[in-house]
Short mmCIF file of C-alpha atoms in Angstrom, two decimals:
data_model
loop_
_atom_site.label_atom_id
_atom_site.label_comp_id
_atom_site.label_asym_id
_atom_site.label_seq_id
_atom_site.Cartn_x
_atom_site.Cartn_y
_atom_site.Cartn_z
CA MET A 1 29.00 -31.17 48.98
CA ASN A 2 27.28 -34.18 50.57
CA GLY A 3 25.46 -36.98 48.78
CA SER A 4 21.95 -35.53 49.19
CA GLU A 5 22.95 -32.21 47.63
CA LYS A 6 24.50 -33.98 44.63
CA THR A 7 21.33 -36.02 44.17
CA THR A 8 19.18 -32.89 44.30
CA GLN A 9 21.42 -31.15 41.73
CA LYS A 10 21.16 -34.12 39.35
CA ARG A 11 17.39 -34.07 39.66
CA ASN A 12 17.19 -30.31 39.00
CA THR A 13 19.50 -30.30 35.96
CA PRO A 14 17.06 -32.04 33.56
CA GLY A 15 14.27 -29.76 34.80
CA LEU A 16 16.26 -26.63 34.05
CA LEU A 17 17.29 -27.96 30.64
CA HIS A 18 13.68 -28.72 29.72
CA LEU A 19 12.67 -25.27 30.95
CA LEU A 20 15.27 -23.65 28.71
CA LEU A 21 14.11 -25.73 25.74
CA LEU A 22 10.52 -24.71 26.49
CA ALA A 23 11.55 -21.05 26.52
CA LEU A 24 13.38 -21.52 23.21
CA LEU A 25 10.37 -23.17 21.54
CA ALA A 26 8.05 -20.47 22.90
CA CYS A 27 10.31 -17.72 21.53
CA VAL A 28 10.48 -19.35 18.08
CA ALA A 29 6.69 -19.74 18.06
CA ALA A 30 6.12 -16.13 19.17
CA LEU A 31 8.61 -14.69 16.68
CA SER A 32 6.85 -16.49 13.82
CA PHE A 33 3.41 -15.40 15.04
CA ARG A 34 3.60 -11.63 14.52
CA LYS A 35 2.32 -9.38 11.73
CA SER A 36 5.88 -8.41 10.89
CA ALA A 37 6.88 -12.09 10.54
CA GLY A 38 5.51 -11.98 7.01
CA PHE A 39 6.38 -15.14 5.08
CA TRP A 40 7.14 -17.18 8.22
CA MET A 41 3.67 -16.60 9.61
CA MET A 42 2.25 -18.66 6.76
CA PHE A 43 3.85 -21.83 8.15
CA PRO A 44 2.07 -23.52 11.12
CA ILE A 45 5.17 -23.00 13.27
CA PHE A 46 3.24 -22.01 16.40
CA PRO A 47 1.18 -25.23 16.80
CA LEU A 48 4.20 -27.33 15.82
CA CYS A 49 6.28 -25.74 18.58
CA VAL A 50 3.47 -26.33 21.08
CA ALA A 51 3.28 -29.96 20.02
CA GLY A 52 7.04 -30.30 20.41
CA ALA A 53 6.94 -28.76 23.89
CA THR A 54 4.51 -31.45 25.12
CA PHE A 55 7.36 -33.98 24.97
CA LEU A 56 9.39 -31.97 27.49
CA GLN A 57 9.15 -32.56 31.20
CA ASN A 58 7.19 -29.41 31.97
CA LYS A 59 3.76 -28.89 33.42
CA LEU A 60 0.80 -27.83 31.32
CA TRP A 61 0.51 -24.42 32.92
CA HIS A 62 4.24 -23.83 32.34
CA ARG A 63 3.75 -24.34 28.61
CA GLY A 64 0.67 -22.13 28.53
CA VAL A 65 2.37 -19.27 30.34
CA PHE A 66 5.52 -19.38 28.22
CA PHE A 67 3.81 -19.60 24.83
CA LEU A 68 0.97 -17.16 25.41
CA ALA A 69 2.89 -14.63 27.51
CA ILE A 70 5.82 -14.29 25.08
CA THR A 71 3.47 -14.12 22.08
CA ALA A 72 1.34 -11.47 23.80
CA VAL A 73 4.35 -9.32 24.74
CA LEU A 74 5.89 -9.36 21.25
CA ASN A 75 2.58 -8.48 19.57
CA LEU A 76 1.77 -5.73 22.07
CA VAL A 77 5.17 -4.16 21.41
CA GLU A 78 4.51 -4.09 17.64
CA THR A 79 0.94 -2.73 17.73
CA ASP A 80 -0.32 0.73 18.65
CA THR A 81 -3.13 -0.41 20.95
CA VAL A 82 -4.06 -3.50 22.94
CA LEU A 83 -7.17 -3.96 20.78
CA ASP A 84 -5.00 -4.32 17.67
CA ALA A 85 -3.04 -7.16 19.29
CA LEU A 86 -6.02 -9.03 20.79
CA PRO A 87 -7.12 -10.86 17.60
CA ILE A 88 -3.74 -12.44 16.97
CA ILE A 89 -3.30 -13.28 20.67
CA GLY A 90 -6.73 -14.92 20.57
CA VAL A 91 -5.73 -17.01 17.54
CA ALA A 92 -2.51 -18.01 19.33
CA PHE A 93 -4.57 -19.18 22.32
CA ALA A 94 -6.81 -21.24 20.00
CA PHE A 95 -3.79 -22.82 18.32
CA TYR A 96 -2.29 -23.64 21.70
CA VAL A 97 -5.45 -25.41 22.86
CA LEU A 98 -5.87 -27.32 19.57
CA ALA A 99 -2.22 -28.45 19.55
CA GLU A 100 -2.40 -29.65 23.17
CA LEU A 101 -5.60 -31.55 22.46
CA ALA A 102 -4.17 -33.11 19.28
CA VAL A 103 -1.10 -34.44 21.13
CA TRP A 104 -3.30 -35.68 23.98
CA CYS A 105 -5.44 -37.62 21.46
CA PHE A 106 -2.43 -39.18 19.75
CA ARG A 107 -1.05 -40.33 23.10
CA ARG A 108 -4.22 -42.40 23.71
CA LYS A 109 -2.90 -44.76 20.99
CA LYS A 110 -6.40 -45.78 19.96
CA ILE A 111 -8.08 -45.43 16.58
CA TYR A 112 -10.77 -42.88 17.37
CA PRO A 113 -8.63 -40.57 19.54
CA CYS A 114 -5.88 -40.70 16.88
CA LEU A 115 -8.40 -39.81 14.19
CA MET A 116 -9.59 -36.93 16.32
CA GLY A 117 -5.98 -35.84 16.79
CA ALA A 118 -5.44 -35.91 13.03
CA VAL A 119 -8.56 -33.78 12.53
CA LEU A 120 -7.34 -31.25 15.10
CA ALA A 121 -3.87 -31.11 13.52
CA ALA A 122 -5.37 -30.63 10.06
CA GLY A 123 -7.64 -27.94 11.51
CA CYS A 124 -4.59 -26.01 12.77
CA ILE A 125 -2.99 -26.15 9.31
CA CYS A 126 -6.20 -25.11 7.51
CA ILE A 127 -6.97 -22.26 9.92
CA ASN A 128 -3.39 -20.99 9.63
CA ALA A 129 -3.63 -21.00 5.81
CA LEU A 130 -7.07 -19.38 5.92
CA LEU A 131 -5.98 -16.54 8.20
CA PHE A 132 -2.36 -15.97 7.18
CA GLY A 133 -2.03 -17.50 3.70
CA ASN A 134 0.02 -20.45 2.58
CA PRO A 135 3.73 -20.44 1.71
CA PHE A 136 3.23 -21.84 -1.81
CA SER A 137 0.88 -19.05 -2.92
CA ALA A 138 3.02 -16.52 -1.07
CA PHE A 139 6.16 -17.63 -2.90
CA SER A 140 4.38 -17.30 -6.25
CA ALA A 141 2.99 -13.88 -5.28
CA GLN A 142 6.41 -12.70 -4.16
CA LYS A 143 7.95 -13.67 -7.51
CA LYS A 144 5.27 -11.73 -9.43
CA ILE A 145 5.54 -8.63 -7.24
CA HIS A 146 9.33 -8.61 -7.36
CA ALA A 147 9.29 -9.00 -11.15
CA TYR A 148 7.08 -5.90 -11.31
CA ILE A 149 9.33 -4.01 -8.86
CA GLU A 150 12.46 -4.71 -10.91
CA GLN A 151 10.68 -3.45 -14.01
CA VAL A 152 9.43 -0.18 -12.50
CA TYR A 153 11.89 0.80 -9.75
CA ASP A 154 15.62 1.19 -9.39
CA VAL A 155 15.98 -1.44 -6.66
CA GLU A 156 19.71 -1.13 -5.99
CA ASN A 157 20.31 2.64 -6.12
CA GLY A 158 16.85 4.20 -6.21
CA GLY A 159 16.40 4.80 -2.49
CA HIS A 160 13.51 2.33 -2.16
CA THR A 161 13.03 -0.20 0.65
CA PHE A 162 10.76 -3.19 0.08
CA GLY A 163 9.40 -5.27 2.94
CA VAL A 164 8.45 -8.93 3.18
CA ILE A 165 5.37 -10.48 1.59
CA ARG A 166 2.35 -10.81 3.86
CA PHE A 167 -1.25 -11.96 3.60
CA ASP A 168 -4.04 -9.43 4.17
CA THR A 169 -6.84 -11.29 5.95
CA SER A 170 -9.56 -8.76 5.11
CA SER A 171 -8.91 -8.60 1.35
CA ARG A 172 -7.40 -12.12 1.16
CA LEU A 173 -4.62 -10.76 -1.05
CA TYR A 174 -0.84 -10.83 -0.78
CA THR A 175 0.74 -7.45 -0.16
CA LEU A 176 4.19 -5.95 0.23
CA THR A 177 5.11 -2.63 1.85
CA ALA A 178 7.48 -0.21 0.12
CA SER A 179 8.98 3.02 1.43
CA SER A 180 11.50 5.70 0.53
CA GLY A 181 12.76 9.10 1.65
CA GLY A 182 13.94 10.58 4.91
CA GLU A 183 17.51 10.99 3.67
CA ARG A 184 19.24 14.35 3.51
CA LYS A 185 19.66 15.80 0.02
CA GLU A 186 23.00 16.85 -1.43
CA ASP A 187 22.34 20.48 -0.50
CA GLY A 188 22.62 19.42 3.14
CA GLU A 189 19.51 21.35 4.15
CA SER A 190 16.42 19.57 2.81
CA TYR A 191 15.30 15.95 2.96
CA TYR A 192 13.67 13.58 0.52
CA PRO A 193 10.01 13.28 1.52
CA ILE A 194 9.04 10.04 3.26
CA VAL A 195 6.63 7.95 1.16
CA THR A 196 5.15 4.60 2.19
CA GLY A 197 2.66 2.45 0.30
CA GLU A 198 1.47 -1.06 -0.45
CA LEU A 199 1.91 -3.21 -3.54
CA VAL A 200 -1.02 -5.63 -3.79
CA LEU A 201 -1.24 -8.66 -6.07
CA CYS A 202 -4.71 -9.11 -7.62
CA GLY A 203 -4.50 -12.22 -9.74
CA ASP A 204 -1.60 -11.52 -12.10
CA TYR A 205 -1.91 -7.73 -11.79
CA VAL A 206 0.00 -5.62 -9.26
CA VAL A 207 -1.93 -2.70 -7.79
CA ASP A 208 0.80 -0.21 -6.88
CA HIS A 209 -0.38 2.15 -4.14
CA TYR A 210 3.25 3.07 -3.47
CA ARG A 211 3.54 4.44 -7.02
CA GLU A 212 0.32 6.41 -6.49
CA LYS A 213 1.80 8.10 -3.42
CA LEU A 214 5.06 8.85 -5.23
CA GLU A 215 3.01 10.35 -8.05
CA ALA A 216 0.97 12.43 -5.60
CA GLN A 217 4.20 13.73 -4.09
CA ALA A 218 5.58 14.62 -7.54
CA MET A 219 2.36 16.49 -8.43
CA GLN A 220 2.32 18.59 -5.28
CA GLU A 221 4.67 21.39 -6.37
CA PRO A 222 3.23 21.99 -9.90
CA ALA A 223 -0.31 21.77 -8.49
CA ASN A 224 0.51 24.41 -5.88
CA GLU A 225 1.93 26.64 -8.60
CA LEU A 226 -1.28 26.38 -10.63
CA LEU A 227 -3.48 26.86 -7.57
CA ASN A 228 -1.56 29.94 -6.41
CA ALA A 229 -1.86 31.53 -9.88
CA LEU A 230 -5.66 31.14 -9.77
CA ARG A 231 -6.01 32.22 -6.15
CA GLU A 232 -3.98 35.35 -6.80
CA VAL A 233 -6.56 36.55 -9.34
CA PHE A 234 -9.63 34.87 -7.81
CA PRO A 235 -8.99 34.91 -4.04
CA ASN A 236 -12.66 34.25 -3.33
CA GLY A 237 -13.31 32.05 -6.35
CA SER A 238 -15.50 29.01 -5.81
CA PHE A 239 -13.51 26.15 -7.29
CA THR A 240 -11.70 22.96 -6.29
CA LEU A 241 -8.52 21.71 -7.93
CA VAL A 242 -8.25 17.93 -8.34
CA ARG A 243 -4.96 16.37 -9.45
CA LEU A 244 -5.69 13.58 -11.94
CA GLY A 245 -2.21 12.20 -12.50
CA ILE A 246 1.08 12.44 -14.37
CA ASP A 247 1.36 11.17 -17.91
CA ASN A 248 3.51 8.01 -17.98
CA PHE A 249 4.60 8.03 -14.35
CA PRO A 250 7.09 6.65 -13.72
CA SER A 251 8.74 6.71 -17.11
CA PRO A 252 8.78 3.24 -18.69
CA GLU A 253 12.15 4.06 -20.22
CA GLU A 254 14.13 3.95 -16.96
CA PRO A 255 13.55 2.51 -13.45
CA PHE A 256 12.32 5.13 -11.00
CA SER A 257 14.73 6.60 -8.48
CA ILE A 258 13.94 9.26 -5.89
CA TYR A 259 17.43 10.70 -6.48
CA ARG A 260 16.65 11.61 -10.11
CA GLU A 261 14.49 14.65 -9.46
CA LYS A 262 12.40 15.75 -12.42
CA ASP A 263 10.06 18.63 -13.24
CA TYR A 264 6.62 17.18 -14.03
CA SER A 265 4.86 20.52 -14.52
CA GLY A 266 3.94 19.94 -18.16
CA GLN A 267 2.84 16.35 -17.60
CA VAL A 268 0.22 16.77 -14.86
CA SER A 269 -3.50 16.59 -15.67
CA TYR A 270 -6.03 18.48 -13.56
CA CYS A 271 -9.75 18.78 -13.05
CA ILE A 272 -11.11 22.14 -11.87
CA GLN A 273 -14.53 21.78 -10.28
CA LEU A 274 -16.36 25.09 -10.64
CA GLY A 275 -18.89 26.04 -8.01
CA GLY A 276 -21.66 28.58 -8.33
CA ALA A 277 -22.17 27.98 -12.07
CA THR A 278 -25.69 26.56 -12.32
CA SER A 279 -25.96 26.85 -16.11
CA TYR A 280 -23.68 25.50 -18.81
CA GLU A 281 -23.20 28.97 -20.31
CA LYS A 282 -22.10 30.40 -16.96
CA MET A 283 -19.71 27.53 -16.41
CA VAL A 284 -18.13 28.05 -19.86
CA SER A 285 -17.71 31.76 -19.12
CA ASN A 286 -15.98 31.03 -15.80
CA ALA A 287 -13.80 28.35 -17.39
CA GLN A 288 -12.60 30.85 -20.02
CA LYS A 289 -11.58 33.32 -17.28
CA TYR A 290 -9.57 30.65 -15.48
CA LEU A 291 -7.90 29.59 -18.72
CA ASP A 292 -6.92 33.18 -19.48
CA VAL A 293 -5.22 33.47 -16.08
CA LEU A 294 -3.29 30.23 -16.56
CA SER A 295 -2.27 31.31 -20.05
CA GLU A 296 -0.99 34.69 -18.88
CA ALA A 297 0.89 33.11 -15.96
CA GLY A 298 2.46 30.53 -18.31
CA ILE A 299 1.35 27.58 -16.16
CA PRO A 300 2.01 24.31 -18.04
CA TYR A 301 -0.10 21.18 -17.74
CA ARG A 302 -0.91 18.05 -19.72
CA ASN A 303 -4.73 17.90 -19.75
CA LEU A 304 -7.31 20.16 -18.16
CA ILE A 305 -10.95 19.38 -17.39
CA PHE A 306 -13.60 21.75 -16.07
CA THR A 307 -16.73 20.39 -14.39
CA GLY A 308 -19.67 22.27 -12.95
CA GLY A 309 -23.41 22.52 -12.55
CA GLU A 310 -25.61 20.58 -10.18
CA GLY A 311 -23.96 17.24 -9.46
CA LEU A 312 -21.05 18.29 -11.73
CA ARG A 313 -23.23 17.38 -14.73
CA TYR A 314 -21.37 19.70 -17.13
CA ARG A 315 -17.89 19.03 -18.41
CA ILE A 316 -15.36 20.80 -20.63
CA SER A 317 -12.07 19.16 -21.58
CA LEU A 318 -8.91 20.47 -23.21
CA THR A 319 -6.98 17.49 -24.56
CA PRO A 320 -4.33 16.64 -25.53
CA VAL A 321 -2.40 19.79 -24.67
CA GLY A 322 0.93 18.36 -25.78
CA GLN A 323 -0.10 18.33 -29.45
CA LYS A 324 -0.78 21.03 -31.98
CA GLY A 325 -4.48 21.31 -32.60
CA ALA A 326 -5.49 20.89 -29.00
CA TYR A 327 -9.23 21.14 -28.73
CA PHE A 328 -12.07 21.52 -26.30
CA GLU A 329 -14.74 18.93 -25.82
CA GLY A 330 -17.83 20.11 -24.02
CA PHE A 331 -20.93 18.15 -23.27
CA GLU A 332 -24.14 18.78 -21.47
CA THR A 333 -25.91 15.73 -20.03
CA GLY A 334 -23.88 13.50 -22.32
CA MET A 335 -24.43 15.39 -25.60
CA TYR A 336 -21.39 16.84 -27.36
CA VAL A 337 -21.83 20.52 -28.13
CA LEU A 338 -18.34 21.23 -29.45
CA ARG A 339 -15.47 19.27 -30.88
CA HIS A 340 -12.97 20.96 -33.09
CA PRO A 341 -9.51 19.40 -33.44
CA GLU A 342 -8.12 22.01 -35.82
CA ASN A 343 -5.54 24.48 -34.59
CA HIS A 344 -7.69 27.64 -34.40
CA THR A 345 -6.36 30.58 -32.43
CA HIS A 346 -9.88 31.58 -31.51
CA LEU A 347 -13.14 29.72 -31.83
CA ALA A 348 -16.72 30.52 -30.86
CA THR A 349 -19.72 28.26 -31.38
CA ASN A 350 -23.29 29.37 -30.67
CA GLY A 351 -22.04 31.63 -27.91
CA LEU A 352 -21.35 28.57 -25.74
CA LEU A 353 -17.61 28.38 -25.91
CA ALA A 354 -14.71 30.65 -26.71
CA LEU A 355 -11.24 29.23 -26.43
CA ILE A 356 -7.66 29.93 -27.30
CA ASP A 357 -5.16 27.33 -28.42
CA ARG A 358 -2.13 28.33 -26.36
CA THR A 359 0.35 25.87 -27.99
CA MET A 360 0.97 24.17 -24.67
CA GLY A 361 3.35 21.76 -26.38
CA GLU A 362 6.10 24.35 -26.04
CA SER A 363 5.86 24.27 -22.24
CA GLU A 364 6.56 20.54 -22.21
CA ASP A 365 9.65 20.89 -24.35
CA ALA A 366 11.04 23.69 -22.20
#
């Protein structure tokens, strides 16, 4: 190797090293600037990495290509469509420009350019906090959500997976994704259903959409049983079954686990919306027929509500089924027409309502 070749190699070595450092900074910036980055996205890592790269011996277009190209590729891989990735790529481009301008202003070493650089740097920090949240609020939100999770769910052995905290730009709230299921059951044939939902912190209150989906999954089988019993007798009946919820789900006595399967049949509340009943008397008559079918089929439930009439203006409720002396409440345009808490086996009032107390408490104990 002659002298000229050695000189050329020495000159190229720093350039390659700076190029590798630029690639490293661009990768760190891109990895922190994705939706899945969660907590790390709340730090202004991207503009800081851009600012750091300006001190390397690389050209401006080199920095732009590395930072924006790597960020674009990682976000396109994570999103379903290009349109979903465009907003975050656009914000990355804006941060890149602001960071380059801020460093350029500071390098002027004069009062006004330095003040402008400080304004641009502060703008990057404020925009990042506005769009992606700030780490201090996120840390507090994460503590509150995790305290709720430990109270409600079996974290270690319950089959639940909880993601990282993130900031929802549209609602401006901190959220966390939870999921469960997909594993094979002990019988070796069936699988636990896959359930995914969000836990959202609203002030000091956690809105648990994940629990709602678990509850909906638990209600599916008993609701199908009730629906099939009605459809068998009234195949062309005009009604809609609405599942209202499970009483005390999940149980406050023990953290919820998907592996502890439980029969919630006697704890589910329903609303049956009756169609074709234009008058209150007709609706009551239809409701009695449906109740007779459920009684004969031995279908358990917690509470049952019938609604009907134009705009569902009429309502009949049987509540609480789990106690002796269950009673109907009926009202027409807000006026109570019947309320009788005593444990009658048969009751008729003004020809409007006839009902049978079916001692539904026994079905819960079974």
